[in-house]
Coordinates of C-alpha atoms in Angstrom, one line a residue:
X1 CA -162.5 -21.4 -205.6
X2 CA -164.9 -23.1 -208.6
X3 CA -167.2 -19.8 -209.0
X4 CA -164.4 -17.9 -209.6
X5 CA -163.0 -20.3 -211.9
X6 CA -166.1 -21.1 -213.6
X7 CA -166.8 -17.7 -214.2
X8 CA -163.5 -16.8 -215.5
X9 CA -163.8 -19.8 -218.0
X10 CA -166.9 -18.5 -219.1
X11 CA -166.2 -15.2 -220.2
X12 CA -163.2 -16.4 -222.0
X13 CA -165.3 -18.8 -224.0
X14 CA -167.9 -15.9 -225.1
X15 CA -165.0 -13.7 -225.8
X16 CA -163.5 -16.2 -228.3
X17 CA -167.0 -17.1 -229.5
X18 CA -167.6 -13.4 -230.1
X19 CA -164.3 -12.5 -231.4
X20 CA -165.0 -12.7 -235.3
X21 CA -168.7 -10.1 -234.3
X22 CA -165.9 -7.5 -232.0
X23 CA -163.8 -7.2 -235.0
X24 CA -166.4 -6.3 -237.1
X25 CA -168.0 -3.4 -234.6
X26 CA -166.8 0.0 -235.0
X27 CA -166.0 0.2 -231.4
X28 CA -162.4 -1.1 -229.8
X29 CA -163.0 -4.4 -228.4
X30 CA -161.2 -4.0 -225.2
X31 CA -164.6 -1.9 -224.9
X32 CA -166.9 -4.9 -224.7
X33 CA -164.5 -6.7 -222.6
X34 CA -165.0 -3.8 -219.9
X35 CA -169.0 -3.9 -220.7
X36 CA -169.1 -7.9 -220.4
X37 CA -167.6 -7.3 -216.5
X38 CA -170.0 -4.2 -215.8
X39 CA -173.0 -6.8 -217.0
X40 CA -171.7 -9.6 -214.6
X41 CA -171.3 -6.7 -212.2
X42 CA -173.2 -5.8 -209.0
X43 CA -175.3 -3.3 -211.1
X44 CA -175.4 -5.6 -214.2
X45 CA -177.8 -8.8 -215.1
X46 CA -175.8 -11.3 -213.0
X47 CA -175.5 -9.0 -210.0
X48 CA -172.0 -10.4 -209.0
X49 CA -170.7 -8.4 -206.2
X50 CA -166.7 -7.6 -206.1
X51 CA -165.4 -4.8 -204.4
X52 CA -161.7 -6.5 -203.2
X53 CA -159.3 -3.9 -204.1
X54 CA -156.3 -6.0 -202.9
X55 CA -157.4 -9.2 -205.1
X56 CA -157.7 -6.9 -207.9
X57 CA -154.3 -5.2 -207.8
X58 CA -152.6 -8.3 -207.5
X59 CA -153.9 -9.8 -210.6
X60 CA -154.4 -6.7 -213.1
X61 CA -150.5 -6.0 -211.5
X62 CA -149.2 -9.9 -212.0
X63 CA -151.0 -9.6 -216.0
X64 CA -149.8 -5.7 -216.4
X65 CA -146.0 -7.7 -215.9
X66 CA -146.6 -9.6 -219.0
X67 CA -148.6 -6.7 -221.1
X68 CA -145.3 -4.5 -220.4
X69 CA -142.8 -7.7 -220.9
X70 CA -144.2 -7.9 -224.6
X71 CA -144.9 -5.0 -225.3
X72 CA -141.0 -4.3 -225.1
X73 CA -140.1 -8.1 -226.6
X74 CA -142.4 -6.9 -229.8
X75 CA -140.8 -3.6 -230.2
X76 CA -138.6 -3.7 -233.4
X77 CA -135.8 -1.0 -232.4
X78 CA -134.6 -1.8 -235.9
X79 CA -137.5 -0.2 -237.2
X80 CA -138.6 1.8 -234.8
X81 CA -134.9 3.6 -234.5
X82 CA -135.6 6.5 -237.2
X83 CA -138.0 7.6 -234.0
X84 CA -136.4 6.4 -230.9
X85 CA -135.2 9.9 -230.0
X86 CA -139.0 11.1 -230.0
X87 CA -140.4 8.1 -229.0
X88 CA -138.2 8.0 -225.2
X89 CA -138.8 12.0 -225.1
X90 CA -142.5 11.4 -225.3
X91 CA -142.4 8.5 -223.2
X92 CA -140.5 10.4 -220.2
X93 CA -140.5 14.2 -220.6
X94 CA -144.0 14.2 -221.8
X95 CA -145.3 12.1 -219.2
X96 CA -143.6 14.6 -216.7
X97 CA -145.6 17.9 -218.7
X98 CA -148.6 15.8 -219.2
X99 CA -149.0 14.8 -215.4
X100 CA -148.3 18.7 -214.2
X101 CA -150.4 20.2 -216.9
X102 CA -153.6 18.1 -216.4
X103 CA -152.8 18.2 -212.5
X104 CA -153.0 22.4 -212.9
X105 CA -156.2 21.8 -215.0
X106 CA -157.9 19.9 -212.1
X107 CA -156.5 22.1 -209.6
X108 CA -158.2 25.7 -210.9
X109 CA -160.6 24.1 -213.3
X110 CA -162.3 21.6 -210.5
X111 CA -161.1 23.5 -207.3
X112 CA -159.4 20.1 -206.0
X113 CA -156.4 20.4 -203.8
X114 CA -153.1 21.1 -205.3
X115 CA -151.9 17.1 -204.6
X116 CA -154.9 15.4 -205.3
X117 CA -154.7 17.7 -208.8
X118 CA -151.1 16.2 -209.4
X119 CA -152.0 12.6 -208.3
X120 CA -155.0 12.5 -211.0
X121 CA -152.5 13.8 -213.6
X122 CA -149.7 11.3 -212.6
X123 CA -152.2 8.0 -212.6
X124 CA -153.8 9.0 -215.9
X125 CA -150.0 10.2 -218.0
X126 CA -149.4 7.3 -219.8
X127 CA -150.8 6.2 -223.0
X128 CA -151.8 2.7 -223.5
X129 CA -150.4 0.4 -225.9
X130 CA -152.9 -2.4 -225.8
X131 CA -155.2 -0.3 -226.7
X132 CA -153.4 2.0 -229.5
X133 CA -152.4 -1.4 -231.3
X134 CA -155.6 -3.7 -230.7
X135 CA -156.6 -0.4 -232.8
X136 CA -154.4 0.1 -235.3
X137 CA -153.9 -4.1 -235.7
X138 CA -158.0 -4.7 -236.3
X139 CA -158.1 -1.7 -238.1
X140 CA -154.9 -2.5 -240.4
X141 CA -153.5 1.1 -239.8
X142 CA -150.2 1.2 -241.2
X143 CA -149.4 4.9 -240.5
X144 CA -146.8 7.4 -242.5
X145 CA -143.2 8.4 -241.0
X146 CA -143.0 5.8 -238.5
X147 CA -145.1 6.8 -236.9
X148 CA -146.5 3.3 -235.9
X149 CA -143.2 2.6 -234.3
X150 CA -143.3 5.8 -232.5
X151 CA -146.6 5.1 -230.6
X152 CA -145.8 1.8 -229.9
X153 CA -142.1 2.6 -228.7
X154 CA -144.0 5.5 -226.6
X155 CA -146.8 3.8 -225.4
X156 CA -145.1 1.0 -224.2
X157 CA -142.1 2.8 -222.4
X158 CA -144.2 5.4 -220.4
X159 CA -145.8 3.5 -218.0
X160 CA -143.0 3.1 -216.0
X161 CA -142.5 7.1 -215.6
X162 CA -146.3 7.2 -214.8
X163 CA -146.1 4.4 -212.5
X164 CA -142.9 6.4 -210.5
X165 CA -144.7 9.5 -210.4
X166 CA -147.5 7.8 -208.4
X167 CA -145.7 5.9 -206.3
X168 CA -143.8 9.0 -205.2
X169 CA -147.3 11.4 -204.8
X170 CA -149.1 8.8 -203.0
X171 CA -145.9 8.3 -201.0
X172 CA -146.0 12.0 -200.0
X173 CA -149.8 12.4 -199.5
X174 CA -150.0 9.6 -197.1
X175 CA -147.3 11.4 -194.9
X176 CA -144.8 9.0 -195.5
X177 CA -141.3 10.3 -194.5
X178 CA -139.3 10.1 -198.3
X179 CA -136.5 11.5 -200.3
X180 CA -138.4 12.4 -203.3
X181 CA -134.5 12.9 -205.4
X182 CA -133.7 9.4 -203.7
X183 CA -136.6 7.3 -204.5
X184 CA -137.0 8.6 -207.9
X185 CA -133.1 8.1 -208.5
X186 CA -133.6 4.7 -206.9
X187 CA -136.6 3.6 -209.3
X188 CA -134.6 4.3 -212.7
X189 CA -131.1 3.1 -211.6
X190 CA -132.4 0.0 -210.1
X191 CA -135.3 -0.8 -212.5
X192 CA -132.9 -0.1 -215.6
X193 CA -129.8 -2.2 -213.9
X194 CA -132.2 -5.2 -213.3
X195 CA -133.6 -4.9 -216.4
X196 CA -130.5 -5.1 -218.0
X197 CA -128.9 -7.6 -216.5
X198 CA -132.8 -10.0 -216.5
X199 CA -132.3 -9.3 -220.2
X200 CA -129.1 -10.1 -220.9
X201 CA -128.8 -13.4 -218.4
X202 CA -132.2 -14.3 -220.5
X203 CA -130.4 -14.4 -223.4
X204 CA -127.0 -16.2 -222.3
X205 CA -129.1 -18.9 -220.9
X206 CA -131.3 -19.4 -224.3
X207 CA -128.2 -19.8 -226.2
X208 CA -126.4 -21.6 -223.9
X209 CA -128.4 -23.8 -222.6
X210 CA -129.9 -27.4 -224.0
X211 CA -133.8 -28.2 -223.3
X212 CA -134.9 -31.5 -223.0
X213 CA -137.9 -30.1 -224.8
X214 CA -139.3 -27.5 -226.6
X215 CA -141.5 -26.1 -223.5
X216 CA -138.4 -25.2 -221.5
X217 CA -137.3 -22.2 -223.2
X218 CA -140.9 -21.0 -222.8
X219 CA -141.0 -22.0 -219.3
X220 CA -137.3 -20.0 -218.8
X221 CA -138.6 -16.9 -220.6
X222 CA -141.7 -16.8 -218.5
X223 CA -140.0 -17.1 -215.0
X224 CA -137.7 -14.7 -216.5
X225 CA -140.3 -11.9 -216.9
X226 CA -141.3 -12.5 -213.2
X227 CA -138.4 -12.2 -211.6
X228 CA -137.4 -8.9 -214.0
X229 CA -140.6 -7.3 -212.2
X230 CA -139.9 -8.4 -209.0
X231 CA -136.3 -8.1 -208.1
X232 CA -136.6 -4.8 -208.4
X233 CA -139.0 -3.9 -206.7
X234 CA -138.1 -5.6 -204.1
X235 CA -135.1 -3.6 -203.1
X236 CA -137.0 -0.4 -204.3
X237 CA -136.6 0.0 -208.2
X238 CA -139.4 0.3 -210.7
X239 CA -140.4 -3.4 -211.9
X240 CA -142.2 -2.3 -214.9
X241 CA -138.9 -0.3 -216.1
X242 CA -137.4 -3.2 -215.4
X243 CA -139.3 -5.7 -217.6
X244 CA -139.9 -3.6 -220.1
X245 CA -136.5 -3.4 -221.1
X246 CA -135.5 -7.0 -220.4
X247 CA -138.2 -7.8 -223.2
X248 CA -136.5 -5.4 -225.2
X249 CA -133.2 -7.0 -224.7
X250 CA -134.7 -10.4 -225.3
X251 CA -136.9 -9.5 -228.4
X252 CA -134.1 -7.8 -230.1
X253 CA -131.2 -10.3 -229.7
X254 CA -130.7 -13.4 -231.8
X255 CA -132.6 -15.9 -229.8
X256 CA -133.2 -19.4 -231.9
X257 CA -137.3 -20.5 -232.1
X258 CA -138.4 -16.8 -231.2
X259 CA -141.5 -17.2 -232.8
X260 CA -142.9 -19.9 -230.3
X261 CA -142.0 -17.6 -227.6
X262 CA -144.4 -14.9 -229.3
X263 CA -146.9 -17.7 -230.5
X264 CA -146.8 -18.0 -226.5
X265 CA -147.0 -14.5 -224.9
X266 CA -149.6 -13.5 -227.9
X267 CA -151.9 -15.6 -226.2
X268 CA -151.0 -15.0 -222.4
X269 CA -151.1 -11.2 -223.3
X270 CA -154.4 -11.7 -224.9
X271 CA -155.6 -13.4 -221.6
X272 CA -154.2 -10.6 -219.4
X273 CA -155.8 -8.1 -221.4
X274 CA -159.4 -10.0 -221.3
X275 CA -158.5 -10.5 -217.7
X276 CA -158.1 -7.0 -216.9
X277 CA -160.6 -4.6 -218.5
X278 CA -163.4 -7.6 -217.7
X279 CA -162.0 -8.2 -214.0
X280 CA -162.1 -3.8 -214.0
X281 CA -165.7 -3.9 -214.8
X282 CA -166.8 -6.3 -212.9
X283 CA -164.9 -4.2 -210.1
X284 CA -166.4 -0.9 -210.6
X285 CA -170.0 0.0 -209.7
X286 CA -171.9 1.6 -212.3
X287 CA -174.4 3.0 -209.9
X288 CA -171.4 5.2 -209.0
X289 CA -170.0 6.6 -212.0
X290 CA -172.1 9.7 -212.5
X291 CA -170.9 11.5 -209.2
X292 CA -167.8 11.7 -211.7
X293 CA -169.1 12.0 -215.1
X294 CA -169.0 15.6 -215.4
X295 CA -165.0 15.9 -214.0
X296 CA -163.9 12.9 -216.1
X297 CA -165.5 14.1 -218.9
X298 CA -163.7 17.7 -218.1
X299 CA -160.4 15.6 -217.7
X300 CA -160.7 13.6 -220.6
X301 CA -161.4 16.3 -222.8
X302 CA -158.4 18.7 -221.4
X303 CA -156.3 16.0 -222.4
X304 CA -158.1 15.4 -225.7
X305 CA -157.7 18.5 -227.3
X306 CA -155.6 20.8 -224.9
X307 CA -153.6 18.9 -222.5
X308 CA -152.1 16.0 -224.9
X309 CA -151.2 17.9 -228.2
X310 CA -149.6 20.9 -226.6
X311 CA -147.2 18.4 -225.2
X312 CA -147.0 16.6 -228.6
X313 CA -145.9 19.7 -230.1
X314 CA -143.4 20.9 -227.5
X315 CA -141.5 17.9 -227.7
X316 CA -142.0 16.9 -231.3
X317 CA -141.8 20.3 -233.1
X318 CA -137.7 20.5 -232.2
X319 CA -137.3 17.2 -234.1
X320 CA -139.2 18.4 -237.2
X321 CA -142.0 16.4 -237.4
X322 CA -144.8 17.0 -239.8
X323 CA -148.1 18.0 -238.5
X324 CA -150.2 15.2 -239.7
X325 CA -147.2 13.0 -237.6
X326 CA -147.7 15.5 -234.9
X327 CA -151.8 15.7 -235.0
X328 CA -152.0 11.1 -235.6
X329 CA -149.5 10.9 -232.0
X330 CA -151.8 13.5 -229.9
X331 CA -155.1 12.0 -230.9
X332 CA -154.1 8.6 -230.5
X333 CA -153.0 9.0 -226.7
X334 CA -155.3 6.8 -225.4
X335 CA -156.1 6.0 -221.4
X336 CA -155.5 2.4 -220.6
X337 CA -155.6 -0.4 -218.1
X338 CA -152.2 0.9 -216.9
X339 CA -153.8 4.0 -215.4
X340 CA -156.6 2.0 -213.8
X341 CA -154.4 0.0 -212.4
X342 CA -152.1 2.6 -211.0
X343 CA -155.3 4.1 -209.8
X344 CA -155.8 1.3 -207.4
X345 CA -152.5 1.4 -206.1
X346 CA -153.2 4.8 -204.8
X347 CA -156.8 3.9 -203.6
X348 CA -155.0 1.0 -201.6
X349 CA -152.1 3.5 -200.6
X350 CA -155.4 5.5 -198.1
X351 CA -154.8 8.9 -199.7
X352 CA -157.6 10.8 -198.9
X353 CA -159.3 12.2 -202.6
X354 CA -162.3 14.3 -203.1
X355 CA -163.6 11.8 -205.8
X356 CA -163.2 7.8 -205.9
X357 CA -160.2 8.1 -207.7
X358 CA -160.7 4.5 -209.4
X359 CA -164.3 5.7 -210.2
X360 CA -163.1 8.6 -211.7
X361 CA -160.1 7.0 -213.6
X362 CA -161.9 3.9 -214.8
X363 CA -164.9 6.6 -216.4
X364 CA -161.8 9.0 -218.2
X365 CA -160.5 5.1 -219.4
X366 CA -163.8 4.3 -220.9
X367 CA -164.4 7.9 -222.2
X368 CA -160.7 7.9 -224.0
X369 CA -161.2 4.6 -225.3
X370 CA -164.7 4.8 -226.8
X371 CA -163.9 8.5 -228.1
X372 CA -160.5 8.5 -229.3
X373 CA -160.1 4.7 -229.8
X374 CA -164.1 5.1 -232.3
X375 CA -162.4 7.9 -234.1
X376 CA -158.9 7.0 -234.3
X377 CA -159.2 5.0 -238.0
X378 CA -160.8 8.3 -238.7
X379 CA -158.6 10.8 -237.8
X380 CA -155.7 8.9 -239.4
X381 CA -157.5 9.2 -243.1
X382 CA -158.3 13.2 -242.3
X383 CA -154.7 13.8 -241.7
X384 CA -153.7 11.7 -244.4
X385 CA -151.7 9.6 -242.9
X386 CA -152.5 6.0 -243.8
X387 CA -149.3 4.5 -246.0
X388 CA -151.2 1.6 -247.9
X389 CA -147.5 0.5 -248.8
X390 CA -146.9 -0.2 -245.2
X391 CA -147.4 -2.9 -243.0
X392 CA -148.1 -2.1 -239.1
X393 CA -146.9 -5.9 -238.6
X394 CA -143.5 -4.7 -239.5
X395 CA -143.4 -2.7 -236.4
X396 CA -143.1 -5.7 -234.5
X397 CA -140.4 -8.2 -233.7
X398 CA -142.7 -11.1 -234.8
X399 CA -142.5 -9.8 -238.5
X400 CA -139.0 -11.0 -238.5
X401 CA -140.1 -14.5 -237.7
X402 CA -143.2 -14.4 -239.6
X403 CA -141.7 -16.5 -242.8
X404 CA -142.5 -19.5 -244.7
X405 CA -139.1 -21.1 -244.6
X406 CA -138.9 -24.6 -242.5
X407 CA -136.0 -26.8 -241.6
X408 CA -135.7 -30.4 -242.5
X409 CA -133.3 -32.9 -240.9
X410 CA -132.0 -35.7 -242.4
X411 CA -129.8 -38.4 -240.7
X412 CA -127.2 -40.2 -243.0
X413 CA -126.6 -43.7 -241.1
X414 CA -124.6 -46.5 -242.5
X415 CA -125.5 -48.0 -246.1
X416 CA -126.7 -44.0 -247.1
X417 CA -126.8 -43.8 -250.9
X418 CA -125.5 -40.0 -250.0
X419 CA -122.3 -41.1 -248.0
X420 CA -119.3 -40.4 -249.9
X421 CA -120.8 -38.0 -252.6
X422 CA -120.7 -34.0 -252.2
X423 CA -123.7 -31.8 -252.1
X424 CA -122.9 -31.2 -255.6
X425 CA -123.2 -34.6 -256.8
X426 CA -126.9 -34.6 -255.2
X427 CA -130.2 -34.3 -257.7
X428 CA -131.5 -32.1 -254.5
X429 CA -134.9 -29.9 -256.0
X430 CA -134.5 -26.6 -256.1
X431 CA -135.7 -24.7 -253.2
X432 CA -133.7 -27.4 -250.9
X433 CA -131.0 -25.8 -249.8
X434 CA -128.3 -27.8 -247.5
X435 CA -127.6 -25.2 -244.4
X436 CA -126.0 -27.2 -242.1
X437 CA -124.2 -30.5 -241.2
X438 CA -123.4 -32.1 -237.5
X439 CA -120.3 -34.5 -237.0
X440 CA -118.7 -35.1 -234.3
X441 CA -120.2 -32.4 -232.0
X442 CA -119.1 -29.7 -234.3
X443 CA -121.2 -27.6 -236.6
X444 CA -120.4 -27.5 -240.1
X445 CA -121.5 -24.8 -242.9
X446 CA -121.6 -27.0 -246.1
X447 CA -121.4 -25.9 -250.0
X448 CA -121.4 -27.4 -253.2
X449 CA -117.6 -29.5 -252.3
X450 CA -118.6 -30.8 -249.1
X451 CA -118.6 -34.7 -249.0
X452 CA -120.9 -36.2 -246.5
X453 CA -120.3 -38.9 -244.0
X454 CA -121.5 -41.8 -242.0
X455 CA -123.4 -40.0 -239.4
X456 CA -124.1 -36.6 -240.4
X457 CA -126.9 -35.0 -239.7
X458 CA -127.7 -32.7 -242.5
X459 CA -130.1 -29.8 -241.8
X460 CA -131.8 -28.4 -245.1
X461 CA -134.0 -24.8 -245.5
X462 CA -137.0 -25.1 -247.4
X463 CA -140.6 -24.0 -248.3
X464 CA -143.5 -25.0 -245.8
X465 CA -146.5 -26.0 -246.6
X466 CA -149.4 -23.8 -246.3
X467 CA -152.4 -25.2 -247.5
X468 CA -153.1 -27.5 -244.7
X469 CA -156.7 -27.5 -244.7
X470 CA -156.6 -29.5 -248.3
X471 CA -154.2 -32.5 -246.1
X472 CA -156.0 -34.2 -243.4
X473 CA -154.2 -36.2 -240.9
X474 CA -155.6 -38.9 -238.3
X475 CA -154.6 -40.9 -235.7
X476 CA -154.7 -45.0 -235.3
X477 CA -153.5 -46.1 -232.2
X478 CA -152.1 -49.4 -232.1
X479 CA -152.8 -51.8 -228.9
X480 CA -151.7 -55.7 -228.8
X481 CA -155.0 -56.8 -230.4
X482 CA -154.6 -54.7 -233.8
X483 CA -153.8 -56.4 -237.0
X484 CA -151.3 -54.4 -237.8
X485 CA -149.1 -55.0 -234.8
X486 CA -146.0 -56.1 -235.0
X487 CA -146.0 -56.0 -238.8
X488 CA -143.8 -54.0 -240.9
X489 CA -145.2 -50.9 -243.3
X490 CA -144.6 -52.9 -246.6
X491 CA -146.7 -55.8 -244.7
X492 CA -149.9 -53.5 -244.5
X493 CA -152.5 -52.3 -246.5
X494 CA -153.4 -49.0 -246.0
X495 CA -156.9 -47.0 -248.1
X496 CA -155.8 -45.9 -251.1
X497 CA -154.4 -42.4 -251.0
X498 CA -153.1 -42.7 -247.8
X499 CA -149.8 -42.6 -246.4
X500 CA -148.6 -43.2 -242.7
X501 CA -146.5 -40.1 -242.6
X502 CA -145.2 -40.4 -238.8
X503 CA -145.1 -42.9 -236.0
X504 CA -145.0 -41.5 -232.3
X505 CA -143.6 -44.2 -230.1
X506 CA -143.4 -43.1 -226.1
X507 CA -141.6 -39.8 -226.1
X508 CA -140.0 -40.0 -229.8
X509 CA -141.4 -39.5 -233.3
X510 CA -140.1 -41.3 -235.7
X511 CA -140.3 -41.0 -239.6
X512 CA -141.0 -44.4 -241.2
X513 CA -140.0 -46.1 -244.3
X514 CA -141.4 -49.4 -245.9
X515 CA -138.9 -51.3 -243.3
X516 CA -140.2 -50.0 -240.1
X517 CA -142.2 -52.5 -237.9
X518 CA -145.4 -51.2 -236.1
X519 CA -145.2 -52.2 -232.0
X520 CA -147.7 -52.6 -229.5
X521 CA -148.2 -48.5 -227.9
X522 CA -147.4 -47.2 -231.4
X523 CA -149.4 -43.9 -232.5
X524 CA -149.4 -44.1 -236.2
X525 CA -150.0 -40.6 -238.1
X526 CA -151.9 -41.5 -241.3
X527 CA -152.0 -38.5 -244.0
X528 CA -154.6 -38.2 -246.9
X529 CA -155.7 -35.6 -249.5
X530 CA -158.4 -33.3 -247.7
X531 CA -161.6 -31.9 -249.4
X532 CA -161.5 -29.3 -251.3

């Protein structure tokens, strides 16, 4: 269990330490991730050998949950509906043309058998959105026509048709006895019902519910996500439908202190997506991969320049697009973890394959990535189609909570100057604005008129602070020996400048004044100008 472990927490660490150098290389980073598990690998420097095909499906499938949960809770339909139409067109029909079209290619191209052909079309038909936006993020790609919105909408919604294609091909080529009509009917209506429902229970609960503290809504929306996989395919839907569209359900409904939530699955997405391409690499043996250079390579470049835009422009011509929209969206279909990962399923599944289909998957993967993924920045500026007055941010739901606006709470207990006098009356500064008042259990929306109480809790909007690396704040905890113990803040003398700002005392946090006296446990919160 602790090699594992320890290696796992060392290739985090030099991924972090090497984050600010990955941004800067003209490669994708998801790249090196996939590099740094090939050099751990058994052909690599640390000659680690890994070849458990059932330990790696259960953890690329367990972080693939959460990759396809936020990918739908970040998709702004909002934004993204101008292209919705094209987006779910691209994202289901074009799946279904891309799967048959590179399946015929392999078929009378490579000489493979007709369902082999199909099977390597259906693994490799989805685009990948981790790596479209890691892209278009590092690269600050804000694209023309929505476009943007489109990709992401497409290439987080196709897995699930790719995934069902699969399922059903490796179903039939390993003789199984199945209703292709029935299983496929049964993946959509139960992966959309559960998904659905998962979404909309998520929701009830976040508003409904009271958290003793601020972890549990994380913890809800987390279990949440699990059981919107599993349910499903349990009783023989398509889990990855169904979280997909229970994170768009979620992201897209008014749910209070959303941006923790993506504070939170930013960084257990990030994680998964390490997790993934390094734990792939480390899977895969290099000493391998040319036995299927030359038909990935054919594969990969069908797609490229045949396979990919003559479905682009089938499906997108009817809605009029323009062709620098219609030439961005084919070049920047990428191959992702998705498709190794769906790949694995089927080796796992003992179809019989004329190549090691995760051999030959993983090298189209790192072919599409390092080509497409290189040139993509590229392309976008030869087509024209980089909109400096957009910003690829907006096309996700974090935008919306990405403000500078904070909420203050102020409690107005007996002997309050305020009680008495309306909001009017008040000499409040002006970018304090009063939003809210609770008495008595109910929830009151004050103006100007509104007289306040004894015990009221006013809630006020107003600017944060930003410049946080000019305030320093420390610590001084306070045992039964300290001199300040059991003194009152008036009683002490603090350094000059410095002002003790908070007092954490057990479980609650408590903002001082010159009257409040300093017990034995206390954590007082001393602030003072920083350098500058």
């Amino acid at each position: 269990m602790s090699p594992p472990l320890l290696l796992m927490g060392i290739v985090i660490l030099i991924c972090i330490v090497l984050n600010r150098l990955i941004q800067r290389l003209a490669v994708p980073s998801l790249l090196i991730f996939i590099a740094l598990g090939m050099v751990f690998g058994e052909n690599g420097l640390f000659r680690i050998h890994f070849d458990d095909y059932q330990v790696a499906n259960i953890i690329c499938s367990v972080c693939l949950i959460f990759i396809m949960f936020y990918g739908g809770f970040g998709t702004n339909l909002k934004a993204a509906r101008p292209v919705l139409a094209k987006s779910v067109v691209l994202s289901t029909l074009g799946v279904m043309l891309t799967a048959g079209l590179t399946g015929l290619f392999a078929h009378l191209a490579l000489g493979l058998p007709l369902y082999e052909s199909l099977l390597i079309g259906a693994v490799i038909s989805s685009t990948d959105a981790a790596s479209v936006f890691n892209i278009l993020r590092t690269g600050h790609l804000s694209l023309k026509y929505g476009s943007a919105s489109l990709l992401e909408v497409e290439s987080g919604s196709n897995d699930p048709m790719s995934y069902m294609l699969t399922v059903i091909l490796v179903s039939v080529m390993s003789g199984a006895s199945v209703s292709v009509p029935r299983m496929l009917l049964s993946q959509v209506v139960f992966g959309v019902l559960c998904g659905v429902v998962m979404g909309k229970l998520a929701v009830l609960l976040l508003s409904r519910l009271t958290f003793s503290d601020d972890h549990g809504r994380t913890i809800l929306v987390f279990a949440v996500a699990i059981i919107a996989y599993a349910l499903p395919d349990l009783i023989g839907g398509n889990g990855y439908l169904s979280v997909y569209l229970c994170g768009i359900l979620m992201g897209n409904a008014s749910v209070s202190q959303k941006r923790y939530l993506i504070h939170f699955f930013d960084v257990v997405t990030g994680v998964c997506q390490v997790m993934i391409f390094f734990l792939l690499g480390l899977l895969v043996t290099p000493a391998e991969l040319p036995a299927v250079f030359l038909p990935a390579l054919c594969i990969m470049a069908f797609l490229t320049f045949i396979g990919r835009p003559a479905v682009v422009s089938a499906i997108l011509l009817p809605f009029r697009s323009r062709p620098g929209q219609i030439g961005i969206v084919s070049w920047a279909g990428l191959r992702g973890v998705a498709s190794i990962v769906f790949a694995i399923y089927a080796v796992l599944g003992g179809v019989t394959m004329t190549y090691n289909l995760f051999n030959l998957v993983f090298c189209i993967v790192l072919l599409s990535i390092a080509f497409q993924g290189t040139l993509l920045p590229w392309v976008s500026r030869r087509l024209n189609m980089i909109d400096p007055a957009e910003d690829v941010s907006k096309t996700f739901n974090d935008y919306q909570e990405d403000n500078d606006v904070d909420f203050i709470k102020v409690h107005i207990a007996d002997g309050h100057p305020w009680i008495g006098k309306s909001l009017a009356e008040l000499a409040l500064p002006h970018n304090l604005l009063a939003v809210m008042i609770a008495r008595d259990g109910r929830n009151l929306v004050p103006d100007g008129q509104t007289v306040l109480a004894d015990g009221d809790l006013l809630v006020f909007a107003a600017r944060a602070f930003e410049d946080r690396e000019n305030l320093s704040l420390r610590e001084v905890p306070i045992d039964k020996g300290h001199k300040w113990n059991g003194r009152s803040l008036r009683e002490i003398s603090t350094p000059q400048q410095t002002l003790v700002i908070l007092i954490q005392r057990g479980a609650h946090t408590m903002i001082p004044d010159g009257g409040t006296r300093i017990q034995t446990g206390d954590v007082l919160v001393l602030a003072q100008p920083g350098k500058t």
